[in-house]
Amino acid sequence: MNNSKHELENGHFGQFGGQFVPETLMVALNEVEDVFNRYFHTPEFQKELNKYYIDYVGRPTALYFAERLTEHINGPKIYLKREDLAHTGAHKINNTVGQILLAKKMGKKRIIAETGAGQHGVATATVAALAGLECVVYMGEEDMSRQAINVFRMRLLGAKVIPVTSGSKTLKDAMSEALRDWVTNVRNTHYILGTVGGPHPYPVLVREFQRVIGREAKKQIIEKEGKLPDILVACVGGGSNSIGLFYDFMDNKEIRKIGVEAGGLGIETGKHAARFATGKIGVFQGAKSYLLQDDAGQINLTHSVSAGLDYAGVGPQHSLFYDNKDVEYTYATDDETLHAFKLLSQLEGIIPALESAHAVAEVIKNGASWGKDKVVIINISGRGDKDIDQARKFLPELEG
Ligand SMILES: *Cc1c(COP(=O)(O)O)cnc(C)c1O
């Protein structure tokens, strides 16, 4: 692991991160950290993980030269890292497949998870089926009705989906509920958290399982272009697909890394999830990080056309990247995102997830100014099939 200033000290990334949890959870967090430290770097574990990445997830995912998009933008050469081609349709499976191996090492019989759009819930239900373990997924009632197909997918995979009716009935409430379950059932249960957020060790653990994205992309771009890329672009919800792409390029300071948050209806409306544009530092769901909160410290309601970016917090290591200016954070609005969603579909025959379309939107907006001699990689974190219902509402011109 790299030991630069990005790296962790005592569960913190600079002033961010930590383990702000009830004492009863410390035992569980320590157990996860111990098993990770003991096994992750061993050749046996890496071999087993790699076997699942190849045979089950379908890795390496393609790095695709988007020729028509490149022509359209008339700027840099654009490549797409195709996480949409991974099993279950997004990068989430890279993490869940890794964590299920840890759960088995710990001898846990029961898996719990939180989910927003349902993508992480589906990826968790999938690996629980693979391992033959009981699976319970907490999901906000509001999200369950917005993402009914994914609820059915989880049930089909054998998971129990529990509606969360507290708070705004969305992702943050589901995560609170999952943490509550874990406190009660620590002995037989492993909590598969879905992003690089929450208490230590999750921000490290999930990052290490997602780094495969950037590791592959680095090798693939050198094969195709004979050099490293100039710019990397990825959407930022909790921050796992972006850190997965960026991390193996962190020592290459000359490479620009752009993280795109959800601009929702516009920053001025307050209806967005752009934590770095307007957020303040605080403690939320186990870690210190930038987050959207009001003056009394209450968590703000967020808004985005994409459920996967609709979250008030962000992974703590991103907060350090932000303060150190190692990554540039910007946002795309719902309108810019829907335009990108349609454009990528029609220029390349690739329907991206609405989350990923935020990253595409940034390149559409600013790519022309970056210069034709540049090479860009956009992380297509997932495919858009899950978003078709949502898109039908917002793109009525396609309804004929
Ligand atoms: C969950 C999700 C995201 C957002 O999560 P990160 O942890 O920021 O990657 C982005 N894209 C897709 C397709 C997702 O399912």
XYZ file of C-alpha atoms and ligand atoms in Angstrom:
415
model
C 0.000 0.000 0.000
C 1.201 3.486 -0.670
C 2.296 5.446 2.343
C 2.016 9.000 1.030
C 0.074 11.665 2.898
C -3.162 10.273 1.395
C -2.709 7.265 3.583
C -4.355 6.636 6.814
C -3.000 7.229 10.279
C -4.873 5.650 13.168
C -8.095 5.450 11.191
C -7.886 9.063 10.017
C -7.151 10.767 6.726
C -5.759 14.009 8.088
C -8.568 15.381 10.246
C -11.189 13.213 8.473
C -12.515 9.702 9.043
C -12.393 8.025 12.430
C -14.784 5.678 14.198
C -17.672 7.643 15.653
C -19.771 4.649 16.666
C -21.333 3.189 19.827
C -18.862 1.205 21.893
C -20.588 -2.106 21.118
C -19.641 -1.696 17.457
C -15.936 -1.253 18.134
C -15.563 -5.009 18.613
C -17.119 -5.650 15.217
C -15.065 -2.953 13.458
C -11.866 -4.274 15.005
C -12.720 -7.793 13.899
C -13.250 -6.622 10.308
C -10.020 -4.632 10.377
C -8.055 -7.565 11.793
C -9.300 -10.056 9.236
C -8.643 -7.569 6.425
C -5.102 -6.870 7.621
C -4.399 -10.538 8.148
C -5.607 -11.838 4.770
C -5.919 -9.108 2.168
C -2.254 -8.888 1.215
C -1.607 -12.620 1.211
C -1.061 -14.273 -2.187
C -3.799 -16.824 -1.374
C -6.447 -14.180 -0.751
C -5.409 -12.187 -3.826
C -5.568 -15.340 -5.897
C -9.054 -16.189 -4.701
C -10.273 -12.600 -5.143
C -8.836 -12.501 -8.621
C -10.544 -15.752 -9.515
C -13.915 -14.200 -8.646
C -13.040 -10.947 -10.433
C -12.312 -12.880 -13.625
C -14.815 -15.737 -13.629
C -17.728 -14.193 -11.751
C -17.552 -10.408 -12.158
C -16.248 -10.547 -15.736
C -13.027 -8.568 -15.223
C -11.066 -6.966 -16.642
C -13.809 -4.663 -17.905
C -13.116 -3.051 -21.276
C -11.443 0.307 -21.816
C -13.295 1.550 -24.869
C -12.273 4.370 -27.224
C -15.443 6.449 -27.730
C -14.764 7.641 -31.256
C -18.098 9.319 -32.008
C -18.230 11.076 -28.642
C -14.658 12.260 -29.210
C -15.608 13.669 -32.646
C -18.698 15.299 -31.218
C -16.857 17.089 -28.446
C -13.945 18.034 -30.705
C -11.460 18.037 -27.859
C -9.478 15.277 -26.133
C -9.484 11.601 -27.025
C -12.134 10.010 -24.809
C -11.971 6.514 -23.386
C -14.690 4.884 -21.289
C -13.852 2.450 -18.479
C -16.734 0.038 -18.786
C -17.792 -0.858 -15.234
C -21.285 -1.067 -16.719
C -20.169 -4.427 -18.124
C -19.431 -5.895 -14.691
C -21.814 -8.526 -13.278
C -25.004 -6.918 -11.876
C -24.330 -3.820 -13.984
C -22.065 -1.614 -11.883
C -18.781 -1.375 -9.976
C -20.515 -2.260 -6.665
C -19.825 -5.969 -7.159
C -16.014 -5.398 -6.924
C -16.500 -4.523 -3.273
C -19.223 -7.005 -2.328
C -17.346 -9.958 -3.787
C -14.288 -8.943 -1.737
C -16.226 -8.434 1.485
C -18.047 -11.747 1.206
C -14.646 -13.472 1.197
C -13.804 -11.628 4.434
C -17.191 -12.600 5.924
C -16.428 -16.248 5.213
C -12.989 -15.914 6.842
C -14.736 -14.522 9.940
C -17.212 -17.417 9.919
C -20.223 -15.066 9.725
C -23.528 -16.639 8.779
C -25.581 -13.520 8.147
C -24.987 -10.512 5.875
C -26.622 -7.101 6.181
C -26.403 -4.067 3.918
C -27.936 -0.660 3.308
C -29.049 0.425 -0.133
C -30.312 3.579 -1.829
C -31.049 2.945 -5.489
C -30.812 -0.755 -4.809
C -27.580 -1.342 -6.750
C -25.530 -2.108 -3.659
C -28.401 -4.189 -2.270
C -28.489 -6.241 -5.463
C -24.686 -6.647 -5.474
C -24.815 -7.781 -1.831
C -27.760 -10.163 -2.336
C -25.839 -11.604 -5.284
C -22.684 -12.469 -3.317
C -24.722 -13.715 -0.343
C -26.410 -16.169 -2.731
C -22.975 -17.077 -4.099
C -21.727 -17.838 -0.591
C -24.963 -19.408 0.658
C -25.398 -16.874 3.480
C -28.540 -15.277 4.856
C -28.971 -11.693 3.625
C -30.966 -8.747 4.958
C -31.021 -5.423 3.098
C -32.288 -2.181 4.636
C -33.880 0.211 2.185
C -35.797 3.448 2.678
C -39.511 3.112 1.959
C -39.294 6.034 -0.446
C -36.479 4.348 -2.401
C -38.362 1.025 -2.416
C -41.182 2.569 -4.355
C -38.798 4.468 -6.691
C -36.735 1.337 -7.354
C -39.311 -1.444 -7.294
C -37.483 -3.584 -9.865
C -34.345 -3.735 -7.732
C -36.427 -4.708 -4.682
C -37.762 -7.620 -6.686
C -34.267 -8.543 -7.913
C -33.009 -8.714 -4.309
C -35.937 -10.913 -3.280
C -35.384 -13.143 -6.293
C -31.765 -13.548 -5.147
C -33.040 -14.757 -1.779
C -32.549 -11.605 0.287
C -34.998 -10.095 2.728
C -35.623 -6.397 2.062
C -36.687 -4.412 5.112
C -38.414 -1.062 4.525
C -37.054 1.821 6.595
C -39.735 4.307 7.544
C -37.752 6.756 9.665
C -36.391 10.149 8.621
C -36.522 10.900 4.903
C -36.990 7.149 4.220
C -33.908 7.105 1.972
C -30.280 5.935 1.975
C -29.021 7.672 5.111
C -31.918 6.225 7.132
C -31.254 2.765 5.688
C -27.601 3.030 6.734
C -28.556 4.092 10.273
C -30.879 1.099 10.479
C -28.192 -1.312 9.225
C -25.778 -0.017 11.874
C -28.479 -0.549 14.498
C -29.006 -4.146 13.352
C -25.252 -4.743 13.508
C -25.058 -3.568 17.122
C -27.658 -6.205 18.047
C -26.280 -9.048 15.928
C -22.497 -8.518 15.826
C -21.657 -12.109 16.696
C -23.029 -13.812 13.589
C -23.368 -10.848 11.213
C -21.083 -8.995 8.804
C -22.166 -5.584 7.540
C -21.219 -5.078 3.875
C -21.077 -1.305 3.570
C -21.405 -0.094 -0.012
C -19.022 2.813 -0.382
C -15.808 4.381 0.927
C -17.729 6.038 3.776
C -18.758 5.118 7.305
C -16.361 4.319 10.141
C -12.836 2.988 9.684
C -11.940 0.428 8.288
C -14.621 0.687 5.562
C -13.096 3.644 3.688
C -9.856 1.646 3.330
C -11.436 -1.735 2.737
C -13.842 -0.606 0.031
C -11.139 1.482 -1.657
C -8.817 -1.513 -1.808
C -11.533 -3.644 -3.429
C -12.353 -0.888 -5.966
C -8.752 -0.085 -6.915
C -8.941 -2.821 -9.517
C -10.681 -0.249 -11.766
C -7.689 2.105 -11.915
C -5.131 -0.698 -11.920
C -6.716 -2.153 -15.047
C -7.262 1.242 -16.678
C -3.593 2.137 -16.235
C -2.449 -1.010 -17.971
C -5.084 -0.732 -20.698
C -4.374 2.913 -21.574
C -0.647 2.236 -21.832
C -1.409 -0.630 -24.206
C -3.663 1.554 -26.337
C -1.959 4.956 -26.192
C 1.559 4.140 -25.100
C 1.272 6.681 -22.282
C -0.684 7.603 -19.173
C -3.937 9.580 -19.476
C -4.038 13.345 -18.869
C -7.431 13.549 -17.174
C -9.629 11.125 -15.201
C -13.316 11.832 -14.630
C -15.756 9.971 -12.354
C -18.986 10.688 -10.504
C -18.894 10.969 -6.708
C -21.671 9.654 -4.490
C -20.054 8.100 -1.429
C -16.930 8.077 -3.582
C -16.084 4.431 -4.292
C -16.021 4.263 -8.096
C -14.066 7.520 -8.322
C -11.472 6.523 -5.727
C -11.290 3.139 -7.439
C -10.299 4.830 -10.689
C -8.121 7.591 -9.212
C -6.133 5.809 -6.553
C -3.443 4.145 -8.610
C -2.799 7.508 -10.286
C -2.498 9.557 -7.066
C 1.287 9.687 -7.252
C 1.014 11.057 -10.800
C 0.278 14.632 -9.747
C 0.315 15.864 -13.357
C -2.800 13.824 -14.108
C -5.955 15.825 -13.407
C -8.603 13.981 -11.436
C -12.114 15.370 -11.605
C -14.883 14.162 -9.288
C -18.414 15.093 -10.332
C -21.119 15.463 -7.697
C -24.878 15.786 -8.149
C -25.814 19.404 -8.895
C -29.528 18.476 -8.844
C -31.768 21.403 -9.704
C -28.852 23.825 -9.291
C -26.706 24.818 -6.330
C -28.679 28.019 -5.722
C -31.931 26.041 -5.226
C -30.463 24.031 -2.343
C -31.831 20.900 -4.041
C -28.612 19.027 -4.821
C -25.981 16.748 -3.266
C -22.835 18.784 -4.010
C -21.057 18.358 -0.671
C -17.869 20.119 -1.704
C -19.669 23.051 -3.343
C -21.538 24.087 -0.185
C -20.921 21.516 2.537
C -19.298 21.942 5.915
C -17.181 19.589 7.972
C -19.063 17.459 10.468
C -19.530 13.960 11.849
C -22.110 11.718 10.220
C -22.652 7.948 10.209
C -19.382 7.029 11.832
C -16.902 9.413 10.211
C -15.816 13.031 10.009
C -16.090 14.454 6.513
C -17.668 17.206 4.424
C -21.440 16.988 4.543
C -24.617 18.869 3.830
C -26.001 20.111 7.112
C -27.885 23.113 8.373
C -26.613 25.615 10.929
C -27.906 23.447 13.780
C -25.915 20.467 12.443
C -29.015 18.665 11.149
C -28.497 16.710 7.934
C -30.008 18.418 4.904
C -32.313 16.659 2.495
C -30.527 16.135 -0.796
C -31.817 15.922 -4.331
C -30.555 14.281 -7.495
C -32.116 12.681 -10.544
C -29.808 9.727 -9.742
C -30.503 7.912 -6.493
C -26.901 6.703 -6.246
C -25.523 10.242 -5.777
C -28.354 11.442 -3.538
C -26.521 11.391 -0.183
C -25.496 14.122 2.283
C -22.084 12.656 3.162
C -18.954 11.712 1.232
C -16.080 9.334 1.977
C -13.510 10.909 4.342
C -10.512 10.365 2.077
C -12.203 12.514 -0.565
C -12.405 15.302 2.010
C -8.643 15.124 2.402
C -8.190 15.036 -1.392
C -10.353 18.154 -1.539
C -8.426 20.042 1.120
C -5.090 19.018 -0.438
C -6.352 19.829 -3.950
C -5.350 16.345 -5.117
C -8.745 15.978 -6.809
C -10.912 18.728 -8.341
C -14.585 18.471 -7.408
C -17.321 19.903 -9.558
C -20.960 19.057 -10.244
C -23.431 18.421 -13.049
C -27.091 19.406 -12.795
C -29.995 17.033 -13.495
C -30.565 18.713 -16.882
C -26.916 18.421 -17.947
C -26.958 14.800 -16.804
C -30.077 13.855 -18.759
C -28.571 15.452 -21.862
C -25.398 13.388 -21.387
C -27.472 10.237 -20.742
C -29.220 10.649 -24.091
C -26.122 11.755 -25.987
C -23.943 8.806 -24.925
C -26.792 6.406 -25.736
C -27.199 7.828 -29.235
C -23.524 8.408 -30.109
C -22.061 5.201 -28.729
C -24.917 2.756 -28.137
C -24.057 2.751 -24.440
C -26.817 3.659 -21.991
C -24.960 4.801 -18.857
C -26.334 4.851 -15.319
C -27.630 8.333 -14.458
C -24.822 8.510 -11.882
C -22.177 7.864 -14.550
C -23.886 10.354 -16.888
C -22.760 13.087 -14.443
C -19.148 12.315 -15.369
C -20.001 12.313 -19.068
C -21.764 15.673 -18.619
C -18.577 17.263 -17.278
C -16.649 16.213 -20.388
C -19.432 17.450 -22.679
C -19.416 20.789 -20.855
C -15.687 21.430 -20.602
C -13.902 18.851 -22.761
C -13.478 21.073 -25.829
C -11.284 23.456 -23.827
C -8.888 20.700 -22.688
C -7.173 20.367 -26.058
C -7.008 17.729 -28.776
C -3.679 16.379 -27.623
C -5.142 15.176 -24.333
C -6.389 11.713 -23.365
C -9.340 11.400 -20.986
C -10.775 8.368 -19.187
C -14.372 8.578 -17.979
C -15.493 5.946 -15.522
C -18.839 4.528 -16.629
C -19.651 3.252 -13.151
C -22.792 1.404 -14.212
C -25.349 0.752 -16.904
C -28.586 2.655 -17.280
C -31.150 -0.142 -17.436
C -32.163 0.553 -13.839
C -32.884 4.187 -14.749
C -35.214 3.678 -17.689
C -38.411 4.356 -15.691
C -36.912 7.529 -14.267
C -35.655 8.663 -17.680
C -39.069 8.145 -19.288
C -40.467 10.797 -16.956
C -37.763 13.298 -17.844
C -37.359 12.653 -21.571
C -41.027 12.805 -22.699
C -39.910 13.735 -26.234
C -38.905 10.095 -26.726
C -42.363 8.720 -25.888
C -43.566 9.177 -29.500
C -23.825 3.500 -6.179
C -23.422 4.038 -7.484
C -22.650 5.216 -7.605
C -22.264 6.066 -6.431
O -21.474 5.479 -5.482
P -19.900 5.724 -5.342
O -19.567 5.080 -4.071
O -19.664 7.205 -5.346
O -19.262 5.085 -6.516
C -22.248 5.606 -8.864
N -22.605 4.921 -9.965
C -23.353 3.796 -9.900
C -23.711 3.088 -11.162
C -23.791 3.328 -8.660
O -24.537 2.212 -8.610
